[in-house]
Coordinates of C-alpha atoms (C1' of nucleotides) in Angstrom, one line a residue:
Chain O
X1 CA 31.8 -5.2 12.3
X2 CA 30.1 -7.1 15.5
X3 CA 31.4 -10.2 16.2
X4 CA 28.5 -12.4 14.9
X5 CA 28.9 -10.7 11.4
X6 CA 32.4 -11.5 11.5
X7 CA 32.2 -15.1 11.8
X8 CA 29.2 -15.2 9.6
X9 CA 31.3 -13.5 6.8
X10 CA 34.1 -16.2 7.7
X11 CA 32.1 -18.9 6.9
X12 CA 30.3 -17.5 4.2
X13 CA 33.3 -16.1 2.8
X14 CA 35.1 -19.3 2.5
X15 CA 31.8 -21.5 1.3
X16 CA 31.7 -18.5 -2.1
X17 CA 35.5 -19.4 -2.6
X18 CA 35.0 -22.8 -2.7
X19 CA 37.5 -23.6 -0.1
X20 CA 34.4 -25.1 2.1
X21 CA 33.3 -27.4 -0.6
X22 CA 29.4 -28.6 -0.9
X23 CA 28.5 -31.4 1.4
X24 CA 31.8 -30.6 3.9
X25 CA 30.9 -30.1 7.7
X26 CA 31.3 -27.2 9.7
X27 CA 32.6 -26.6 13.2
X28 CA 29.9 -27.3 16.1
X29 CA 29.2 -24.6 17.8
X30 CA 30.9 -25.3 20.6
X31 CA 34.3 -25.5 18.9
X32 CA 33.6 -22.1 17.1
X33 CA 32.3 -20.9 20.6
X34 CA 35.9 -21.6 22.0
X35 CA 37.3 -20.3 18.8
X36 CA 35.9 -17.2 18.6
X37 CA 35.7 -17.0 22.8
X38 CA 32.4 -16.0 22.4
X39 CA 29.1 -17.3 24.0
X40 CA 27.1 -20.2 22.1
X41 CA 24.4 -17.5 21.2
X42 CA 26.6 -15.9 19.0
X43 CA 27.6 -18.0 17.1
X44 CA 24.3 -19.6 16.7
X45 CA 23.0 -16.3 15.5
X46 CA 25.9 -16.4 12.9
X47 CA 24.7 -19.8 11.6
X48 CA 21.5 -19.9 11.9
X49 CA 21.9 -16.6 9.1
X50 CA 23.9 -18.3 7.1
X51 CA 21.1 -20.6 7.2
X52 CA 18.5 -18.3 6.3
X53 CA 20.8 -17.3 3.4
X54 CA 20.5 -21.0 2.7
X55 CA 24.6 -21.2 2.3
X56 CA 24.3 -24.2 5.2
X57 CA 22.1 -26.7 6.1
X58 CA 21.9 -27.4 10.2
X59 CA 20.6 -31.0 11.3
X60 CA 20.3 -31.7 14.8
X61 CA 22.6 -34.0 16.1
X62 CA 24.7 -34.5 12.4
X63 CA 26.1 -30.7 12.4
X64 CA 26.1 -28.0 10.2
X65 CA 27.1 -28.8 6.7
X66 CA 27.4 -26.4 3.2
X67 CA 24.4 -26.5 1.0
X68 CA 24.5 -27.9 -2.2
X69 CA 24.2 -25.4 -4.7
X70 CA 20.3 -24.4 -5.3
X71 CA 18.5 -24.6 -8.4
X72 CA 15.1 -23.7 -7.1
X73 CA 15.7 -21.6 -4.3
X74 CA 16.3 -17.9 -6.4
X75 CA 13.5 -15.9 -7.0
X76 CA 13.1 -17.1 -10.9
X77 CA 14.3 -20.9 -11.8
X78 CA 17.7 -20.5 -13.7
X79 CA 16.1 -23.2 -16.1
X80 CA 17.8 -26.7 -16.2
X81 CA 16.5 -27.5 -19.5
X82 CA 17.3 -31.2 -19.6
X83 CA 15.0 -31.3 -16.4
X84 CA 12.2 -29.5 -17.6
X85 CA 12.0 -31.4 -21.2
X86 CA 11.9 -34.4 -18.8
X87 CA 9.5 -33.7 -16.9
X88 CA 7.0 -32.7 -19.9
X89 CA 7.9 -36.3 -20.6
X90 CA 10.1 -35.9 -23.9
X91 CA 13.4 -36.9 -24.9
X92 CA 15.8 -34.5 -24.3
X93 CA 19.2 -33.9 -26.0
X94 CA 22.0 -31.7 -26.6
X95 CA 24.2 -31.4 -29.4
X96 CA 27.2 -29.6 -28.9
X97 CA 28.5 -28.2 -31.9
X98 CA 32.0 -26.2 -31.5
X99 CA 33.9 -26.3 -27.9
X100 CA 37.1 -24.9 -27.7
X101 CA 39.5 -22.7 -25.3
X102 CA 39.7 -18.8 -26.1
X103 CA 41.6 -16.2 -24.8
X104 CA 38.7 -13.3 -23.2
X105 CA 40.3 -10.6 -26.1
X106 CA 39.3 -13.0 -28.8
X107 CA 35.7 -13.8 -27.9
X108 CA 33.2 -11.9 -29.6
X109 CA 31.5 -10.5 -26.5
X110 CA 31.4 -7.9 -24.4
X111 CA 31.6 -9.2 -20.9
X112 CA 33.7 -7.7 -18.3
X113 CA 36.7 -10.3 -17.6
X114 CA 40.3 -10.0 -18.0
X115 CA 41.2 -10.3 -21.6
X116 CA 43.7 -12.7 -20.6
X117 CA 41.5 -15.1 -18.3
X118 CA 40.5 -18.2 -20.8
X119 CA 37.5 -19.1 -21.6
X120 CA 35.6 -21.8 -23.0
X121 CA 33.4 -21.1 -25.5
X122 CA 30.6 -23.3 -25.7
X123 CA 27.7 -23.6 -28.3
X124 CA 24.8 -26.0 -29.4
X125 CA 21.4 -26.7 -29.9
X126 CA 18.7 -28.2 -27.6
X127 CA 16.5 -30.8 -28.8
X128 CA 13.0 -31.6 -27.3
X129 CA 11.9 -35.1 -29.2
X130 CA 14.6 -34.8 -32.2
X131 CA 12.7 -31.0 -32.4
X132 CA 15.3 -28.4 -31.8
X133 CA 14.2 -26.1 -29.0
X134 CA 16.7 -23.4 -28.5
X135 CA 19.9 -22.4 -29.7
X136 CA 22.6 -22.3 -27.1
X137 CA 26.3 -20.0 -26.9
X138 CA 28.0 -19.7 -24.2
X139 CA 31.5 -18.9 -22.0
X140 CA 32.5 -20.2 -19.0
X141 CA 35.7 -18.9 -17.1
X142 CA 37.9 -21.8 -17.5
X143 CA 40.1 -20.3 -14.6
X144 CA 37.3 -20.0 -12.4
X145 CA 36.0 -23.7 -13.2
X146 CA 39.2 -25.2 -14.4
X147 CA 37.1 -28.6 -14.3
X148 CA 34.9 -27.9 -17.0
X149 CA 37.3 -27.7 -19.6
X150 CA 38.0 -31.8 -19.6
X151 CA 34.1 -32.6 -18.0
X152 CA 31.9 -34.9 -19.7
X153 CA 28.5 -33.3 -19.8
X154 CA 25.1 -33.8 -21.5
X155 CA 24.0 -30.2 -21.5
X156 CA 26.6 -27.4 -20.3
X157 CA 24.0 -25.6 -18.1
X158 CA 23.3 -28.9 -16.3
X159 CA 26.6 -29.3 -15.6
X160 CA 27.0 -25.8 -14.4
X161 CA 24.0 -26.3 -11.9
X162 CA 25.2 -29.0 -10.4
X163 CA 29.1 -28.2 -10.0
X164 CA 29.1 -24.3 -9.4
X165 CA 26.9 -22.5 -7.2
X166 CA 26.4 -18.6 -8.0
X167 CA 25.6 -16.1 -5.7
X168 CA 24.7 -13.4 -8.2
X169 CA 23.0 -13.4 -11.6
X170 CA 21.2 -11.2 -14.1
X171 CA 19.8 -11.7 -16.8
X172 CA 18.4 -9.8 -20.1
X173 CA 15.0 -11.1 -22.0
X174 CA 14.0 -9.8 -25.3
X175 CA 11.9 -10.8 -28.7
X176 CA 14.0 -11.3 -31.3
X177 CA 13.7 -12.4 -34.6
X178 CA 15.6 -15.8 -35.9
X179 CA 18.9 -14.7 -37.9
X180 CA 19.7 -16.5 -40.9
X181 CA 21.8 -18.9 -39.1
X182 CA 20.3 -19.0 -36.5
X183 CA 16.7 -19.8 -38.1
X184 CA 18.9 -22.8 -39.9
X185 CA 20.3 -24.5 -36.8
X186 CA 16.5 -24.3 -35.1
X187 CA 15.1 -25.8 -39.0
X188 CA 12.5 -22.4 -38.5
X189 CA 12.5 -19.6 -41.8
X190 CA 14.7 -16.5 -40.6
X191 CA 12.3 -14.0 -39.1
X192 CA 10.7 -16.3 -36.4
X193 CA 9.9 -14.9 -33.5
X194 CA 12.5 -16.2 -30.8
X195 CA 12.6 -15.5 -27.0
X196 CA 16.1 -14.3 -26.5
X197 CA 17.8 -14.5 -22.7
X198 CA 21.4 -13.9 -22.2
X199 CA 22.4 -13.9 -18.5
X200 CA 25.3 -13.9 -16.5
X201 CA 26.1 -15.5 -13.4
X202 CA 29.2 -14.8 -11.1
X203 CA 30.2 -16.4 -7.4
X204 CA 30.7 -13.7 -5.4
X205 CA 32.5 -11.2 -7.9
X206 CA 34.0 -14.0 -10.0
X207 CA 32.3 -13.9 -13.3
X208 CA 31.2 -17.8 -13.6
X209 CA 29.2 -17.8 -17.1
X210 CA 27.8 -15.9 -19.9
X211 CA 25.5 -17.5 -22.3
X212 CA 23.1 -16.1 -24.5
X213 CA 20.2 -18.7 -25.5
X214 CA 17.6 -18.5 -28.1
X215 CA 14.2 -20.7 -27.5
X216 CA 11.6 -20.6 -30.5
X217 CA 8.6 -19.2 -29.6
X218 CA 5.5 -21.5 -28.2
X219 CA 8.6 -24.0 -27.6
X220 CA 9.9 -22.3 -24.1
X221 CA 8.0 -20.0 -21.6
X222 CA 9.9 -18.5 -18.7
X223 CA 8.0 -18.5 -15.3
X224 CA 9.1 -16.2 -12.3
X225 CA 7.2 -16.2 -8.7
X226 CA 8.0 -13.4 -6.5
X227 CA 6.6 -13.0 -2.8
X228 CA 7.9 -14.5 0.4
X229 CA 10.1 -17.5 -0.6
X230 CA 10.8 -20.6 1.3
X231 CA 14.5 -20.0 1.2
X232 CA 13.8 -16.9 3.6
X233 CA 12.3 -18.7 6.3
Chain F
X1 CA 5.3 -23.3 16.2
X2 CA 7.4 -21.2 18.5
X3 CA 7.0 -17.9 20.6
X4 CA 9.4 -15.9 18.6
X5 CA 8.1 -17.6 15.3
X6 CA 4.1 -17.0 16.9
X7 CA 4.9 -12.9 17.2
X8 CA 6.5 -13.0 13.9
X9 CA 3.8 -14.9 12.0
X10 CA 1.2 -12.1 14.3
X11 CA 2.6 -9.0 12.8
X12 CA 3.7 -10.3 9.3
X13 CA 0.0 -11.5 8.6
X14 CA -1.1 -8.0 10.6
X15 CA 1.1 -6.2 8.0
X16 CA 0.3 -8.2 5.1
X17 CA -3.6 -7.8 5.1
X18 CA -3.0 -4.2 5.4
X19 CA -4.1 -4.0 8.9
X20 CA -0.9 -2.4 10.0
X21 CA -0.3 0.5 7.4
X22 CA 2.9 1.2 5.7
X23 CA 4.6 4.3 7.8
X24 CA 2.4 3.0 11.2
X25 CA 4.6 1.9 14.0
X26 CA 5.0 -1.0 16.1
X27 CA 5.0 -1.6 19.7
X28 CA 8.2 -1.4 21.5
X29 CA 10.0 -4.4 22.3
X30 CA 9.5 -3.4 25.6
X31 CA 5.4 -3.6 25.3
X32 CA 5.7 -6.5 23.4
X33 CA 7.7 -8.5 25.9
X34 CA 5.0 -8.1 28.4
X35 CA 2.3 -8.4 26.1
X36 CA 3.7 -11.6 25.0
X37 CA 5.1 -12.3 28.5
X38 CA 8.5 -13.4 27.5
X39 CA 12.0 -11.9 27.1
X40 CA 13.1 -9.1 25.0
X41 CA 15.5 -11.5 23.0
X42 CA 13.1 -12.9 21.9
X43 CA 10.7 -10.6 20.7
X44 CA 14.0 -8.9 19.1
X45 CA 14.6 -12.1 17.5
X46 CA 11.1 -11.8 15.5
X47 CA 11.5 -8.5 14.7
X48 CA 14.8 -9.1 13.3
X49 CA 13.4 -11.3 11.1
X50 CA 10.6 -8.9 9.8
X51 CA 12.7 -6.2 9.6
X52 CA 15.9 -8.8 6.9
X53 CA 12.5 -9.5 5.7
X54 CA 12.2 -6.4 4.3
X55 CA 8.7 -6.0 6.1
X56 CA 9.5 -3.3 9.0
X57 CA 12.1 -0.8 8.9
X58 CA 13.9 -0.1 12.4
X59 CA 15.4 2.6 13.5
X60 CA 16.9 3.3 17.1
X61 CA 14.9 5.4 19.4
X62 CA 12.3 6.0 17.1
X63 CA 10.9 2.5 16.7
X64 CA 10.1 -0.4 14.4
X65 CA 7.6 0.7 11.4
X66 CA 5.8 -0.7 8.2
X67 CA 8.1 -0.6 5.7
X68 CA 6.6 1.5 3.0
X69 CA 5.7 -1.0 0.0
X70 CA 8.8 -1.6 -1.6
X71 CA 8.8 -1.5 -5.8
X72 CA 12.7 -2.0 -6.3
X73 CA 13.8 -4.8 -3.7
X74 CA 11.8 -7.9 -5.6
X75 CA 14.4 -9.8 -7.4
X76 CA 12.7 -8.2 -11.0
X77 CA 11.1 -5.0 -11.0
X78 CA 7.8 -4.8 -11.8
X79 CA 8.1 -2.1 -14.4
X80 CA 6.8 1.5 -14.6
X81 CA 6.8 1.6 -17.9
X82 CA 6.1 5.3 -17.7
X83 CA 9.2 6.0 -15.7
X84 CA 11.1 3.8 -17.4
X85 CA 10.6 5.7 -21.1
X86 CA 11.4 8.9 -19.3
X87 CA 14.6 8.0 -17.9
X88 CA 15.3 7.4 -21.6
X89 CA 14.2 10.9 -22.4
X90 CA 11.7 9.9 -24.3
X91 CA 8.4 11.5 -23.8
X92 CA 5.4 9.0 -22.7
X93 CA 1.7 8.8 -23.2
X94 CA -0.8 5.8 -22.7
X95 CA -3.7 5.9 -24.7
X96 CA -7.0 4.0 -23.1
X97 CA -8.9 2.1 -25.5
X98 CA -11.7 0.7 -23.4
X99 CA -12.4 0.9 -19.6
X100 CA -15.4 -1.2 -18.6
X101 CA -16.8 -2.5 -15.4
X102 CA -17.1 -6.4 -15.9
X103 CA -18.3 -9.5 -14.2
X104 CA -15.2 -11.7 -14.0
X105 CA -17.4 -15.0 -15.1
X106 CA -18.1 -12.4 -18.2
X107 CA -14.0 -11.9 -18.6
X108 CA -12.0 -13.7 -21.4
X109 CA -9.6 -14.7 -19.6
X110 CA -8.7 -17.6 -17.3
X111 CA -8.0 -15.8 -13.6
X112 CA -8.6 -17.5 -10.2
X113 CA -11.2 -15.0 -8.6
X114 CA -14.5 -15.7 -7.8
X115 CA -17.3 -15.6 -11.1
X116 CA -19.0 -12.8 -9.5
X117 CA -16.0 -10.4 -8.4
X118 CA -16.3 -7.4 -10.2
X119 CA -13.2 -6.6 -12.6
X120 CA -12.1 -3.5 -14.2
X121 CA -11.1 -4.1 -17.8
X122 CA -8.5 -2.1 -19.4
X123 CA -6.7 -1.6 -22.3
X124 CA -4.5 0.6 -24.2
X125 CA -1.2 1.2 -25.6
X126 CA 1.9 2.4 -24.5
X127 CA 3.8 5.6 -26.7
X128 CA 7.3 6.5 -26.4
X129 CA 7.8 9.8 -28.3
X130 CA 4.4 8.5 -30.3
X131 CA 5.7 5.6 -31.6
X132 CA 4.0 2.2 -30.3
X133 CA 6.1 0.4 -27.7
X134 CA 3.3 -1.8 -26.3
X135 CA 0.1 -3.3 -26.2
X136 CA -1.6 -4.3 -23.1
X137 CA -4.9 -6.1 -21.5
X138 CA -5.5 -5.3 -18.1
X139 CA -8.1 -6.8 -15.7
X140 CA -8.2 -5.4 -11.7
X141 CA -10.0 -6.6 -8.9
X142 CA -12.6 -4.1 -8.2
X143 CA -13.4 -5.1 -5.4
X144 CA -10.2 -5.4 -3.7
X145 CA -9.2 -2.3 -4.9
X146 CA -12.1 0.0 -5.6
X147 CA -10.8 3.4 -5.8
X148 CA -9.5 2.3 -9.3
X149 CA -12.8 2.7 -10.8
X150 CA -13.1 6.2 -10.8
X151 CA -9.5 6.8 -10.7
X152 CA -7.8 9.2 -13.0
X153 CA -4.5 7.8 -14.4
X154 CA -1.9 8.1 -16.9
X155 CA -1.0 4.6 -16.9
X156 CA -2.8 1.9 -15.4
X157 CA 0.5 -0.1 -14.0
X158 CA 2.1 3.1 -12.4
X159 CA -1.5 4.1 -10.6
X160 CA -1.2 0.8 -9.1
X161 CA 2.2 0.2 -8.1
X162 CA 1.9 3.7 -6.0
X163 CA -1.9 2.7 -4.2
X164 CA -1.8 -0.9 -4.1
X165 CA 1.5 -2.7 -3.0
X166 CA 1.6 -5.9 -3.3
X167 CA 2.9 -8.9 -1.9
X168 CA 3.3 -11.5 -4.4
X169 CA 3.9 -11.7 -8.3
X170 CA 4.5 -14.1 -10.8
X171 CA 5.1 -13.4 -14.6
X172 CA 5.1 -15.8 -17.9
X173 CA 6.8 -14.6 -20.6
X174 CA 7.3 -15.7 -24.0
X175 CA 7.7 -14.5 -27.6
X176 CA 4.4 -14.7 -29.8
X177 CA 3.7 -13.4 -33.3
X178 CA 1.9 -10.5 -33.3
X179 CA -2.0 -11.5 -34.2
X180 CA -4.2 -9.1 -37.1
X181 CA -5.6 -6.7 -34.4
X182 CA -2.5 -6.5 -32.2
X183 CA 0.0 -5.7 -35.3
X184 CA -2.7 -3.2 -36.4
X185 CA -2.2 -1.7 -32.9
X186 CA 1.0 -1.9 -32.7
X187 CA 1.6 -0.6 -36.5
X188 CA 3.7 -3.2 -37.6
X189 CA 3.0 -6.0 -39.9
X190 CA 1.8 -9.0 -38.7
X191 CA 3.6 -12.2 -37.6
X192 CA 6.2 -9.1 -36.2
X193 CA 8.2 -11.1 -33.3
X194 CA 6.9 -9.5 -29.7
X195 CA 7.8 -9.8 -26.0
X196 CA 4.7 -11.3 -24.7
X197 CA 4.7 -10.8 -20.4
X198 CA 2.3 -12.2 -18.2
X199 CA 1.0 -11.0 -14.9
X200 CA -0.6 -11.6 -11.9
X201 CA 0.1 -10.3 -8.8
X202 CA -1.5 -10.4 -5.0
X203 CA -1.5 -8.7 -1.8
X204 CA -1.3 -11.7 0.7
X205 CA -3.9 -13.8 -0.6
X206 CA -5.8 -11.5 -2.5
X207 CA -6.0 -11.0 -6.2
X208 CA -5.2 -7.7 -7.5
X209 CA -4.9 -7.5 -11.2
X210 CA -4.2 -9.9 -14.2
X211 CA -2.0 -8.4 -17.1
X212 CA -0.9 -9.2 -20.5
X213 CA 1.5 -7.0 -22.1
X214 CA 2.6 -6.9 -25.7
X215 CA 5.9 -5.4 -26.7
X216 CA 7.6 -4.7 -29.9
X217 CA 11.3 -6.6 -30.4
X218 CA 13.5 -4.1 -29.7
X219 CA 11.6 -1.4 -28.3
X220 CA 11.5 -3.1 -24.7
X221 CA 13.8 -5.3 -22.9
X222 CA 12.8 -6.9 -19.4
X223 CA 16.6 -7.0 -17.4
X224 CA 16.4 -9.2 -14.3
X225 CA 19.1 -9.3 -11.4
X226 CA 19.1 -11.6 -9.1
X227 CA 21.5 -11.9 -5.8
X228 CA 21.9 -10.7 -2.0
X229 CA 19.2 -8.0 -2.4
X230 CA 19.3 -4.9 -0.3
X231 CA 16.4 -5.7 1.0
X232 CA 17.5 -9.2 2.3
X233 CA 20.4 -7.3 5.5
Chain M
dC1 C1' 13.5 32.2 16.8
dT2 C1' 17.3 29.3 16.0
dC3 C1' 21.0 26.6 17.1
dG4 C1' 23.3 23.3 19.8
dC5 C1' 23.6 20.0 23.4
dG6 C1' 22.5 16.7 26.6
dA7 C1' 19.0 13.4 28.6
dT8 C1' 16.5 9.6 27.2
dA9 C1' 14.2 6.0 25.0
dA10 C1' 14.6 2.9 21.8
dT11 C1' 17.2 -0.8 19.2
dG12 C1' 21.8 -3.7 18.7
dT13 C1' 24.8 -6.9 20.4
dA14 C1' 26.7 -10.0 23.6
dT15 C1' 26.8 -13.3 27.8
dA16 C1' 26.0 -17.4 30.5
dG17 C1' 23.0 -20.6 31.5
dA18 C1' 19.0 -23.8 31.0
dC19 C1' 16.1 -27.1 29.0
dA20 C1' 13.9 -29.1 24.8
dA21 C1' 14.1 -31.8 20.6
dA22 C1' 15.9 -34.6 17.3
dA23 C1' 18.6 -38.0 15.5
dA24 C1' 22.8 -40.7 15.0
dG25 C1' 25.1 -44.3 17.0
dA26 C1' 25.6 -47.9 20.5
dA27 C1' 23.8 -51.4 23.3
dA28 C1' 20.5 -54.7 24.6
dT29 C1' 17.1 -57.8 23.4
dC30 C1' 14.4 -61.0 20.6
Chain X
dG1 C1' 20.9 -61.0 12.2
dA2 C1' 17.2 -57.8 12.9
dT3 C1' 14.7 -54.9 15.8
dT4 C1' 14.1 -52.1 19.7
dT5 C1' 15.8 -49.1 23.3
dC6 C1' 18.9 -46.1 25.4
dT7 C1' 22.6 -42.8 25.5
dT8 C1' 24.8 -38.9 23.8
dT9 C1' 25.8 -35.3 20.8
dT10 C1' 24.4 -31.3 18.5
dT11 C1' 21.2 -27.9 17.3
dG12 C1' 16.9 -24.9 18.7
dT13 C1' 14.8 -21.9 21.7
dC14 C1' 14.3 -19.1 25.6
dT15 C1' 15.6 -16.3 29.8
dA16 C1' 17.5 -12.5 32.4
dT17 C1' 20.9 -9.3 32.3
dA18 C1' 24.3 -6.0 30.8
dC19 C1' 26.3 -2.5 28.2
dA20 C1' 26.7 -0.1 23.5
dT21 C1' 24.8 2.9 20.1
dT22 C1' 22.1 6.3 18.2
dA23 C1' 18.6 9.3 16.8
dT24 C1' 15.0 12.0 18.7
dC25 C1' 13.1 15.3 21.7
dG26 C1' 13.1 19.0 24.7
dC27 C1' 15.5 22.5 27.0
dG28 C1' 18.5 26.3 27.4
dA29 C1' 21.7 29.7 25.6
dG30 C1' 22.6 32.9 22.3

DNA sequence: CTCGCGATAATGTATAGACAAAAAGAAATC
DNA sequence: GATTTCTTTTTGTCTATACATTATCGCGAG
C-alpha cells in the first residue's frame, strides 16, 4: 500500500467508525506532513480523495473537516419522507405503533447479524394530510447506534439520516399487493397494488438498518438519476 | 477553471460525444505535457481523474484508453432482461407488437426531443419460459441512433445496451394497476398490482430512448446496491 | 516456430519548493 | 460600535525531478 493510500485509509477508516465524528477538524497538512514525514503533496493527494469521496469537506483557511452525513449525494435519494411530503406542501406525520428491543434470533427476518446483537424493532405508518402513505417496519442495530434506543424522533428514517451516515446500501423494489393487515393500517381493501422497498444500509461492514416500507400506489414514486454526479467532482 | 481541470474537461467531453471511441487510446502523458505545455503531474493528475471516473482505463506501458461503455458499474443496473431470465434458467423470447417509424410531435408521450426528431416506436412483451413477465413501450431516437431502424433484435433493451452506451439515466418507478389492454397483455385480470419503471437515458446530452416497462408482482424484482463502486478506485 | 528473457516505454508514486487564492481573525479607522 | 483594511493561516495548483513498477515488444536461443 503507497503511502498516500495509507493515510487516506487512516482518515477514512476512522471517519466510518465514528471515532472522527461529523463536523470535527482534521490535521492541516502540515501537521500530517510532519506526521507522516512525507511531502505536503502527499498528503494533499490523500485528502483531496477523501474529498472526492465526499467523506471531508476542505475550506481554505478554516481546515479540513468531516462531512456531515449526505442525503442527496448517492446515486438514488434514500428518501427522507418527512422532507418530501413537506416540500409537496402537506402535513406530514408519523405514527409509531410498536417500538421495542429484540434480541437478532427473535426477529422475524432474515438479515445477516449476530443473533445476539439487539435490535430495535421499529414499525408505523406515514401520514401525508391525515392520509396514510406507506406502511413502515423496521430494525436498527441498537449496538451499532446505541443512541436510538432512548432518541426522540418524528420519523425513524429522519432520524437515521441525520445521526448515522452509511457507506453502503441496497435496496430491493417490487409490486406487491396490500395484505390483509396491511391494507387495514393504509384504510385501502387488501389486494391494492403497493410499491414495496426493503433496503439495507450498513457503515462500512456494520449492518446499520433494515426496513421494509410499503407506499400505496399513485401515493409515492421513487426517482433515481445516474450519470456523472456532483459528488465525483 | 484550471490546467489540469481544462485537459480533463477536453478529453471527458472528447470521450463523451463519442469522438474518442471506446478501445481508442490516448496520448501519452508525455505528448500531452508538451501539447499542453505543462508538467507531467499535472496532466497525470487529470487523467487520474478520468480514469477513478471510470472514463479511461490505464494500463502501464501500453497507455491510457476509452473505457469500453460500462453496463455494471452504475449504482443500478440497467437491466437485460434477456440475460437476466437466463441466468434463472428460464428460456426467453420478446415478442414485437408494433415497430413504426414516428414523428416525435406525433408520439404519445411527453419526451424532451425536438417535435420533428424522428422516433422509433416499439413495443412488445417479455416471455420467460412463455409465461408473460412484462409489458413494455419503447420510443428511440432515430436520429441519434439510426442503425436501430433496420436492426434485427431479440430484445430491444439488450440491442441497445451493447451499440449505444450511454452516459446518463434516470428511472421513475411506481406500482400501477394493470389497465384493460395491459392485463389482457399481460394475461392477468385487471387492477393486477405491477412494477411500473420509467426510463430515459442519454449519451452526454443527447436523448437516446424513452421506456416504460410493465411488470407483473412477483415475476420481476428491480435490486439496487449502492456504495464504493468498483468503478469509483 | 515457440518459448523465454531482457530492453524499453509507459504509468505510478513521491519530493521539495513556489506562488495563488480564499477566508478567518486582528487591527485600524470612521 | 461598526466598518474597512491588513495580516496570516490553510488549502489549491503547478513545476521539475527522481525513482519504482510493470506490461509489452522484439530478439535470440532452443
Amino acid at each position: 500500500m503507497t503511502l498516500s493510500e495509507r493515510i487516506r485509509h487512516d482518515f477514512e477508516s476512522r471517519i466510518l467508525s465514528g471515532t472522527l465524528a461529523p463536523g470535527e477538524r482534521l490535521p492541516t497538512e502540515q501537521d500530517l506532513m510532519e506526521l507522516y514525514g512525507c511531502a505536503r503533496m502527499t498528503v494533499n493527494k490523500a485528502l483531496s480523495a477523501l474529498s472526492a469521496a465526499g467523506l471531508v469537506e476542505r475550506r481554505r483557511k478554516a481546515g479540513t473537516f468531516v462531512a456531515r452525513p449526505r442525503v442527496h449525494s448517492m446515486a438514488m435519494d434514500i428518501p427522507d419522507l418527512g422532507a418530501e411530503v413537506a416540500a409537496r406542501g402537506q402535513a406530514y406525520r408519523f405514527a409509531l405503533s410498536r417500538r421495542k428491543l429484540v434480541r437478532a434470533a427473535d426477529a422475524a427476518v432474515k438479515w445477516d447479524v449476530n443473533g445476539e446483537v439487539p435490535l430495535l424493532e421499529l414499525s408505523g405508518i406515514h401520514f401525508a394530510d391525515d392520509a396514510p402513505m406507506a406502511w413502515e417496519h423496521r430494525f436498527v442495530n441498537a449496538a451499532a447506534v446505541p443512541e436510538i434506543v432512548e432518541a426522540e424522533f418524528s420519523s425513524p428514517g429522519g432520524w437515521l439520516l441525520e445521526h448515522v451516515p452509511w457507506t453502503e446500501a441496497d435496496a430491493r423494489i417490487t409490486a406487491a399487493a396490500a395484505t390483509g393487515a396491511e391494507a387495514k393500517a393504509l384504510a385501502v381493501s387488501a389486494g391494492a397494488p403497493c410499491l414495496c422497498i426493503e433496503r439495507r444500509t450498513w457503515r462500512g461492514t456494520e449492518p446499520i438498518t433494515y426496513v421494509r416500507q410499503l407506499f400505496l400506489a399513485g401515493a409515492y414514486e421513487l426517482n433515481a438519476h445516474f450519470g456523472p454526479s456532483a459528488g465525483s467532482r
